[in-house]
mmCIF file of C-alpha atoms in Angstrom:
data_model
loop_
_atom_site.group_PDB
_atom_site.id
_atom_site.type_symbol
_atom_site.label_atom_id
_atom_site.label_comp_id
_atom_site.label_asym_id
_atom_site.label_seq_id
_atom_site.Cartn_x
_atom_site.Cartn_y
_atom_site.Cartn_z
ATOM 1 C CA ASP A 1 33.117 3.196 10.844
ATOM 2 C CA ALA A 2 29.672 2.475 12.836
ATOM 3 C CA GLY A 3 27.488 0.362 11.147
ATOM 4 C CA VAL A 4 23.754 0.441 10.855
ATOM 5 C CA THR A 5 22.637 0.933 14.985
ATOM 6 C CA GLN A 6 19.428 0.279 15.879
ATOM 7 C CA SER A 7 17.433 0.464 19.519
ATOM 8 C CA PRO A 8 16.034 -0.917 21.667
ATOM 9 C CA THR A 9 17.483 -4.441 20.798
ATOM 10 C CA HIS A 10 14.987 -5.911 22.854
ATOM 11 C CA LEU A 11 11.649 -4.874 23.994
ATOM 12 C CA ILE A 12 7.995 -6.405 25.434
ATOM 13 C CA LYS A 13 4.778 -4.583 24.897
ATOM 14 C CA THR A 14 1.028 -5.575 25.494
ATOM 15 C CA ARG A 15 -1.453 -5.979 22.813
ATOM 16 C CA GLY A 16 -3.167 -2.705 21.651
ATOM 17 C CA GLN A 17 0.232 -0.465 22.737
ATOM 18 C CA GLN A 18 2.663 1.228 20.628
ATOM 19 C CA VAL A 19 5.961 0.975 19.985
ATOM 20 C CA THR A 20 8.537 3.159 18.114
ATOM 21 C CA LEU A 21 11.682 1.881 17.007
ATOM 22 C CA ARG A 22 15.041 3.638 15.684
ATOM 23 C CA CYS A 23 17.597 3.292 13.288
ATOM 24 C CA SER A 24 20.790 5.152 12.374
ATOM 25 C CA PRO A 25 22.365 4.214 8.995
ATOM 26 C CA ILE A 26 26.049 4.050 8.311
ATOM 27 C CA SER A 27 27.448 7.557 7.881
ATOM 28 C CA GLY A 28 26.726 9.130 4.302
ATOM 29 C CA HIS A 29 24.058 6.483 3.896
ATOM 30 C CA LYS A 30 20.793 8.137 2.550
ATOM 31 C CA SER A 31 18.598 5.250 1.920
ATOM 32 C CA VAL A 32 16.943 3.175 5.038
ATOM 33 C CA SER A 33 14.422 0.442 4.786
ATOM 34 C CA TRP A 34 12.801 -1.968 7.529
ATOM 35 C CA TYR A 35 11.834 -5.308 7.100
ATOM 36 C CA GLN A 36 10.146 -7.384 9.722
ATOM 37 C CA GLN A 37 11.403 -11.203 10.394
ATOM 38 C CA VAL A 38 9.071 -13.688 11.634
ATOM 39 C CA LEU A 39 10.950 -16.616 13.628
ATOM 40 C CA GLY A 40 11.409 -19.396 10.862
ATOM 41 C CA GLN A 41 10.721 -16.803 7.719
ATOM 42 C CA GLY A 42 12.699 -14.541 5.916
ATOM 43 C CA PRO A 43 12.834 -11.079 5.976
ATOM 44 C CA GLN A 44 9.512 -8.898 4.532
ATOM 45 C CA PHE A 45 9.956 -5.713 3.075
ATOM 46 C CA ILE A 46 7.942 -3.179 4.894
ATOM 47 C CA PHE A 47 9.057 0.531 3.879
ATOM 48 C CA GLN A 48 11.918 2.292 2.124
ATOM 49 C CA TYR A 49 12.872 5.814 2.529
ATOM 50 C CA TYR A 50 15.497 8.145 0.180
ATOM 51 C CA GLU A 51 16.284 11.600 0.913
ATOM 52 C CA LYS A 52 13.338 11.739 3.621
ATOM 53 C CA GLU A 53 11.042 10.478 1.297
ATOM 54 C CA GLU A 54 9.169 7.020 0.961
ATOM 55 C CA ARG A 55 10.322 5.372 -1.807
ATOM 56 C CA GLY A 56 8.661 1.999 -1.423
ATOM 57 C CA ARG A 57 5.480 -0.002 0.927
ATOM 58 C CA GLY A 58 5.450 -3.236 1.356
ATOM 59 C CA ASN A 59 2.202 -4.759 2.063
ATOM 60 C CA PHE A 60 1.620 -4.121 5.421
ATOM 61 C CA PRO A 61 -1.594 -2.536 7.187
ATOM 62 C CA ASP A 62 -1.452 1.232 7.955
ATOM 63 C CA ARG A 63 -1.044 0.724 11.813
ATOM 64 C CA PHE A 64 3.103 0.677 10.327
ATOM 65 C CA SER A 65 4.617 3.847 9.681
ATOM 66 C CA ALA A 66 7.722 5.474 9.335
ATOM 67 C CA ARG A 67 9.798 8.519 8.898
ATOM 68 C CA GLN A 68 13.306 9.595 8.010
ATOM 69 C CA PHE A 69 14.993 12.656 9.695
ATOM 70 C CA PRO A 70 17.150 15.578 7.924
ATOM 71 C CA ASN A 71 19.867 13.183 9.411
ATOM 72 C CA TYR A 72 18.920 10.264 7.572
ATOM 73 C CA SER A 73 17.706 8.218 10.695
ATOM 74 C CA SER A 74 14.621 6.920 10.790
ATOM 75 C CA GLU A 75 12.034 5.437 13.026
ATOM 76 C CA LEU A 76 9.249 2.610 12.662
ATOM 77 C CA ASN A 77 6.055 3.087 14.737
ATOM 78 C CA VAL A 78 3.355 0.014 15.102
ATOM 79 C CA ASN A 79 0.247 1.234 16.377
ATOM 80 C CA ALA A 80 -2.361 -1.224 17.809
ATOM 81 C CA LEU A 81 0.005 -3.745 18.660
ATOM 82 C CA LEU A 82 -1.110 -7.714 17.653
ATOM 83 C CA LEU A 83 0.420 -10.757 19.088
ATOM 84 C CA GLY A 84 1.168 -11.469 15.491
ATOM 85 C CA ASP A 85 3.372 -8.041 15.136
ATOM 86 C CA SER A 86 5.934 -10.166 17.413
ATOM 87 C CA ALA A 87 9.086 -10.592 15.293
ATOM 88 C CA LEU A 88 12.674 -9.195 14.606
ATOM 89 C CA TYR A 89 12.678 -5.724 12.852
ATOM 90 C CA LEU A 90 15.157 -4.918 11.019
ATOM 91 C CA CYS A 91 16.706 -2.020 9.529
ATOM 92 C CA ALA A 92 19.257 -1.155 6.375
ATOM 93 C CA SER A 93 20.895 1.373 4.859
ATOM 94 C CA ARG A 94 22.431 1.859 1.696
ATOM 95 C CA SER A 95 24.262 4.808 0.053
ATOM 96 C CA SER A 96 21.818 5.434 -2.834
ATOM 97 C CA PHE A 97 18.058 3.431 -3.441
ATOM 98 C CA SER A 98 18.555 0.703 -5.792
ATOM 99 C CA GLY A 99 21.470 -1.448 -6.948
ATOM 100 C CA ASN A 100 24.213 -1.502 -4.507
ATOM 101 C CA THR A 101 24.997 -3.480 -1.004
ATOM 102 C CA ILE A 102 22.688 -3.085 1.712
ATOM 103 C CA TYR A 103 23.916 -3.328 5.018
ATOM 104 C CA PHE A 104 21.596 -4.595 8.261
ATOM 105 C CA GLY A 105 21.821 -3.490 11.477
ATOM 106 C CA GLU A 106 21.311 -6.224 14.417
ATOM 107 C CA GLY A 107 17.909 -5.904 14.901
ATOM 108 C CA SER A 108 14.953 -4.950 17.595
ATOM 109 C CA TRP A 109 13.494 -8.344 18.865
ATOM 110 C CA LEU A 110 9.575 -6.965 19.988
ATOM 111 C CA THR A 111 7.608 -9.533 21.762
ATOM 112 C CA VAL A 112 4.001 -8.742 22.006
ATOM 113 C CA VAL A 113 2.189 -10.290 25.005
ATOM 114 C CA GLN B 1 6.547 -11.582 -5.561
ATOM 115 C CA GLN B 2 8.690 -13.709 -3.127
ATOM 116 C CA PRO B 3 11.031 -15.215 -5.006
ATOM 117 C CA VAL B 4 11.017 -19.035 -4.718
ATOM 118 C CA GLN B 5 14.421 -20.747 -3.454
ATOM 119 C CA SER B 6 15.584 -24.229 -4.213
ATOM 120 C CA PRO B 7 16.416 -26.490 -2.221
ATOM 121 C CA GLN B 8 14.840 -25.756 1.055
ATOM 122 C CA ALA B 9 17.292 -27.213 3.219
ATOM 123 C CA VAL B 10 20.636 -29.132 2.575
ATOM 124 C CA ILE B 11 22.968 -31.090 4.674
ATOM 125 C CA LEU B 12 26.872 -31.157 3.682
ATOM 126 C CA ARG B 13 29.918 -32.843 4.675
ATOM 127 C CA GLU B 14 32.944 -30.667 4.949
ATOM 128 C CA GLY B 15 34.267 -30.528 1.539
ATOM 129 C CA GLU B 16 31.546 -31.038 -0.524
ATOM 130 C CA ASP B 17 29.609 -28.346 -2.622
ATOM 131 C CA ALA B 18 26.388 -26.722 -3.042
ATOM 132 C CA VAL B 19 24.282 -25.076 -5.226
ATOM 133 C CA ILE B 20 21.241 -22.835 -4.208
ATOM 134 C CA ASN B 21 19.151 -21.511 -6.579
ATOM 135 C CA CYS B 22 16.790 -18.346 -6.625
ATOM 136 C CA SER B 23 13.796 -18.245 -9.080
ATOM 137 C CA SER B 24 11.847 -14.693 -10.125
ATOM 138 C CA SER B 25 8.378 -14.215 -11.880
ATOM 139 C CA LYS B 26 9.384 -10.775 -12.435
ATOM 140 C CA ALA B 27 12.033 -9.544 -14.253
ATOM 141 C CA LEU B 28 14.716 -8.419 -12.085
ATOM 142 C CA TYR B 29 17.155 -5.493 -11.971
ATOM 143 C CA SER B 30 19.635 -6.778 -9.281
ATOM 144 C CA VAL B 31 19.549 -10.358 -6.904
ATOM 145 C CA HIS B 32 21.625 -10.023 -3.171
ATOM 146 C CA TRP B 33 22.594 -12.771 -1.700
ATOM 147 C CA TYR B 34 22.865 -13.058 2.203
ATOM 148 C CA ARG B 35 23.204 -15.329 5.008
ATOM 149 C CA GLN B 36 22.245 -15.547 7.957
ATOM 150 C CA LYS B 37 22.729 -17.327 11.087
ATOM 151 C CA HIS B 38 20.388 -18.043 13.688
ATOM 152 C CA GLY B 39 19.469 -14.916 15.975
ATOM 153 C CA GLU B 40 21.691 -12.337 13.894
ATOM 154 C CA ALA B 41 20.981 -10.125 11.264
ATOM 155 C CA PRO B 42 21.586 -11.238 7.575
ATOM 156 C CA VAL B 43 25.173 -10.437 6.236
ATOM 157 C CA PHE B 44 25.699 -9.480 2.865
ATOM 158 C CA LEU B 45 27.359 -12.041 0.372
ATOM 159 C CA MET B 46 27.572 -10.395 -2.746
ATOM 160 C CA ILE B 47 25.299 -8.152 -5.412
ATOM 161 C CA LEU B 48 24.757 -9.172 -9.080
ATOM 162 C CA LEU B 49 23.475 -6.250 -11.252
ATOM 163 C CA LYS B 50 21.415 -7.551 -14.773
ATOM 164 C CA GLY B 51 23.819 -8.298 -17.538
ATOM 165 C CA GLY B 52 24.288 -11.956 -16.798
ATOM 166 C CA GLU B 53 27.313 -11.423 -14.610
ATOM 167 C CA GLN B 54 28.928 -13.776 -12.272
ATOM 168 C CA LYS B 55 31.011 -12.851 -9.304
ATOM 169 C CA GLY B 56 32.787 -14.722 -6.711
ATOM 170 C CA HIS B 57 33.960 -14.581 -3.031
ATOM 171 C CA GLU B 58 36.372 -16.390 -1.933
ATOM 172 C CA LYS B 59 35.176 -20.234 -2.131
ATOM 173 C CA ILE B 60 31.601 -18.863 -2.768
ATOM 174 C CA SER B 61 30.280 -17.283 -6.412
ATOM 175 C CA ALA B 62 27.105 -16.338 -7.626
ATOM 176 C CA SER B 63 25.492 -16.019 -11.439
ATOM 177 C CA PHE B 64 22.430 -14.171 -12.534
ATOM 178 C CA ASN B 65 20.750 -15.222 -15.783
ATOM 179 C CA GLU B 66 18.376 -12.094 -16.138
ATOM 180 C CA LYS B 67 16.374 -13.697 -19.272
ATOM 181 C CA LYS B 68 15.578 -16.450 -17.025
ATOM 182 C CA GLN B 69 14.969 -14.454 -13.805
ATOM 183 C CA GLN B 70 17.171 -16.738 -12.211
ATOM 184 C CA SER B 71 20.276 -16.538 -9.991
ATOM 185 C CA SER B 72 22.310 -19.190 -8.405
ATOM 186 C CA LEU B 73 24.684 -19.219 -5.254
ATOM 187 C CA TYR B 74 27.824 -21.697 -5.694
ATOM 188 C CA LEU B 75 29.697 -22.901 -2.336
ATOM 189 C CA THR B 76 32.758 -24.755 -3.241
ATOM 190 C CA ALA B 77 34.269 -26.901 -0.400
ATOM 191 C CA SER B 78 32.135 -26.022 2.034
ATOM 192 C CA GLN B 79 33.303 -25.680 5.799
ATOM 193 C CA LEU B 80 31.635 -25.530 8.992
ATOM 194 C CA SER B 81 31.055 -21.677 8.904
ATOM 195 C CA TYR B 82 29.123 -21.852 6.184
ATOM 196 C CA SER B 83 25.995 -23.061 7.978
ATOM 197 C CA GLY B 84 23.311 -20.760 8.080
ATOM 198 C CA THR B 85 19.839 -19.842 6.093
ATOM 199 C CA TYR B 86 20.638 -18.274 2.829
ATOM 200 C CA PHE B 87 18.409 -15.659 1.385
ATOM 201 C CA CYS B 88 18.448 -13.943 -2.184
ATOM 202 C CA GLY B 89 17.002 -10.709 -2.390
ATOM 203 C CA THR B 90 15.582 -9.068 -5.692
ATOM 204 C CA GLU B 91 14.800 -5.461 -6.664
ATOM 205 C CA ILE B 92 12.987 -5.562 -9.702
ATOM 206 C CA SER B 93 13.501 -2.210 -10.685
ATOM 207 C CA SER B 94 16.345 0.474 -10.715
ATOM 208 C CA THR B 95 13.690 3.007 -8.777
ATOM 209 C CA GLY B 96 14.060 0.640 -6.075
ATOM 210 C CA ASN B 97 10.714 0.436 -5.031
ATOM 211 C CA GLN B 98 10.955 -2.546 -3.258
ATOM 212 C CA PHE B 99 13.499 -5.071 -2.337
ATOM 213 C CA TYR B 100 11.917 -9.202 -1.840
ATOM 214 C CA PHE B 101 13.660 -11.962 -0.221
ATOM 215 C CA GLY B 102 13.682 -15.316 -1.082
ATOM 216 C CA THR B 103 12.076 -18.236 0.925
ATOM 217 C CA GLY B 104 15.388 -19.022 2.242
ATOM 218 C CA THR B 105 17.306 -22.563 2.351
ATOM 219 C CA SER B 106 18.939 -24.031 5.307
ATOM 220 C CA LEU B 107 22.728 -25.274 4.886
ATOM 221 C CA THR B 108 23.969 -27.227 7.285
ATOM 222 C CA VAL B 109 27.324 -28.292 7.303
ATOM 223 C CA ILE B 110 28.597 -31.469 9.276
ATOM 224 C CA PRO B 111 32.365 -32.756 9.948
#
């Protein structure tokens, strides 16, 4: 079975631009969550979606938004990019919204210049 | 709400043991442990649900003391492949609204 897949794997954007990151969960998993990992730090929770509804939001500005589609795939959008948004963005999926294993994708490396 | 891990870093020789602690200021519903190598995604090690359970995975095991809001990861007879950064991850409720990673522990195993 395919694991969590993310695209693109690497991208470079200019300050002020917008970016969309995509994630396909493991087949049968209905929960998708997003994390930001800045170099040298641990992952920080951004969003969790379950059954296409937002179930949790971390301490990130409104420039960050996400959605989940009927096939449970998800997109993370970041507007008005700042240099500080440069990070590894991790997507994770799980079969329910709590209490079970969270599987991570390989991440999307975003560099803002 | 970020759990605090200790120690921040540890260096071991092959075959030695280590303990990594994770402490939360809030009551926990579950604790997850991950290992991340440089440039890679976190890899799941184990999950513990409230109830004081202890789980094992080869030479790596963990305990969860929900009263103390703490979890510990035990690595025995360490191998070179154990090197990486270890994170605990915590859920504070069964609604799964938020998942917080700990501050991380860098583990280096040397020959």
